[in-house]
XYZ file of C-alpha atoms in Angstrom:
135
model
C -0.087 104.986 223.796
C 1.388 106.406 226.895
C 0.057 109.167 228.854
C 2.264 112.454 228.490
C 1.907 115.042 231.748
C 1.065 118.161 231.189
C 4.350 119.833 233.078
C 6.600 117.642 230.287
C 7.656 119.793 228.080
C 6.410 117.702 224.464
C 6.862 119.171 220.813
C 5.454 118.042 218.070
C 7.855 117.695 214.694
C 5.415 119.842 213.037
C 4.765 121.908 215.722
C 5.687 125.526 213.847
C 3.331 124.375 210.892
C 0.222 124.578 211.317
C -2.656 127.386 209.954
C -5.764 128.571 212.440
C -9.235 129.203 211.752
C -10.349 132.869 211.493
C -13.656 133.610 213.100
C -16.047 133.272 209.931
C -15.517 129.572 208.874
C -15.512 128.613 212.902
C -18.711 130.380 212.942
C -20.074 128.584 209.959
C -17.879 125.293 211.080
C -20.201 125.553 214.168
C -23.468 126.335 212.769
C -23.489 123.419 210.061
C -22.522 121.152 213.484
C -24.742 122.254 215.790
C -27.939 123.011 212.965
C -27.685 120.050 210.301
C -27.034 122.709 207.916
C -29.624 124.545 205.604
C -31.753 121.343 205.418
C -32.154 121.223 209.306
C -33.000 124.659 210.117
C -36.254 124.422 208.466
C -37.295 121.406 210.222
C -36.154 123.284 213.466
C -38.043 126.172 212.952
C -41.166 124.000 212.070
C -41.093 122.364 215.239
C -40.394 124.913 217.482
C -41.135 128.175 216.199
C -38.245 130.664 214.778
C -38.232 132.112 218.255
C -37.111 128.839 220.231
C -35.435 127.752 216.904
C -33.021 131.107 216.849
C -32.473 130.763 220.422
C -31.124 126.624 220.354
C -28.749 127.592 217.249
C -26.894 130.710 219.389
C -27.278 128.660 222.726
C -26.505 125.123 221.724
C -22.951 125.628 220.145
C -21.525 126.965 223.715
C -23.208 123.773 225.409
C -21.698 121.774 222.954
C -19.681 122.506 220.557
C -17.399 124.673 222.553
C -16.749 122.052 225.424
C -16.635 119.038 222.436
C -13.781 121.569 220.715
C -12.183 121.831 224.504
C -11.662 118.764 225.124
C -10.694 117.408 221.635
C -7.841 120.092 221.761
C -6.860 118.991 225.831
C -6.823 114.845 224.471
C -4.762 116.042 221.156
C -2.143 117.965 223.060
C -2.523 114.946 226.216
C -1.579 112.210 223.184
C 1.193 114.181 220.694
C 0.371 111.458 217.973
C -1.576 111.188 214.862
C -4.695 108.579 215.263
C -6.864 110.789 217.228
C -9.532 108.927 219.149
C -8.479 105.592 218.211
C -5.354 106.451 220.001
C -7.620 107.546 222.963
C -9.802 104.938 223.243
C -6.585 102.348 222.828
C -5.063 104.800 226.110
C -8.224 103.984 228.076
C -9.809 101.276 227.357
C -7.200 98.958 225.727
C -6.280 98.164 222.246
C -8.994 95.881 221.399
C -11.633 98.602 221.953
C -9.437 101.267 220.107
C -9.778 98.972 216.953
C -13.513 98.498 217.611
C -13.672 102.311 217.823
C -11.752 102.535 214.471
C -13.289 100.117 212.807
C -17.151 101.350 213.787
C -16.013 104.949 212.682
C -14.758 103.988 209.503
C -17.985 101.472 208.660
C -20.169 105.203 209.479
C -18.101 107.027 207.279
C -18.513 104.551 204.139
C -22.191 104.567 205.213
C -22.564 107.751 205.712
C -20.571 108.966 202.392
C -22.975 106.476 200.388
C -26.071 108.594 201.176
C -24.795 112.027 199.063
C -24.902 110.753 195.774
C -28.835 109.525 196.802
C -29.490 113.079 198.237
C -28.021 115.007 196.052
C -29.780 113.408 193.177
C -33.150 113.722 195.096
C -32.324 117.347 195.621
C -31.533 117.643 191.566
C -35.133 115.655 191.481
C -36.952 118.707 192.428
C -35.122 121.595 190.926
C -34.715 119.607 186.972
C -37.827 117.153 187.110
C -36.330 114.863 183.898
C -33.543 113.435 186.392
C -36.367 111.999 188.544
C -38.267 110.549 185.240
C -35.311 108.712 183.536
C -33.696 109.507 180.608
């Protein structure tokens, strides 16, 4: 990939199509990111108190997920090019490392996917008892 100035003047073929997020599922968007969802809030309230708990989830998000949304935006307009941060990577580090970067983030996706059907049924478990004794 090759580095694109910021002064060049670069459109994208799809640059007039595109929708934006309204403010309610950035909010939510942001909250699932920066709180594990409805499964991690309790756990964060246990071990810190709903005090220290409500005061991470409103003060977290602009110490991370704000800057991680900042600078995702600055590398996707830097590199006009689908492939996101395999394409970054590949710009900095060579292409070699881009692929291990692919290749690592696909192997946690597939790992990662495999553990909702588990949950999920775990989480039917407690609510319908007969799913957790067989049928």
């Amino acid at each position: 990939a090759e580095y694109v100035d910021i002064s060049e003047a670069v459109t994208s073929p799809r640059a007039g199509n595109f929708r934006k997020v309204s403010v309610l599922p950035l909010v939510f968007l942001i909250f699932y990111e920066v709180s594990g969802g409805p499964f991690g809030v309790e756990d964060s309230v246990g071990a810190a108190g709903p005090l220290l708990a409500l005061v991470g989830f409103l003060v977290f998000p602009l110490i991370w997920s704000v800057p991680e949304a900042l600078i995702t935006a600055e590398m996707g307009t830097m590199f006009p090019e689908n492939g996101g941060y395999v394409v970054w990577v590949s710009a900095a580090l060579g292409d070699y490392w881009g692929f291990q970067q692919g290749w690592m983030k696909w192997l946690s996706g597939v790992i990662d996917n495999a553990l909702y059907p588990v949950l999920f049924l775990d989480y039917l478990k407690s609510v319908v008892p007969v799913v957790g004794h067989g049928f």
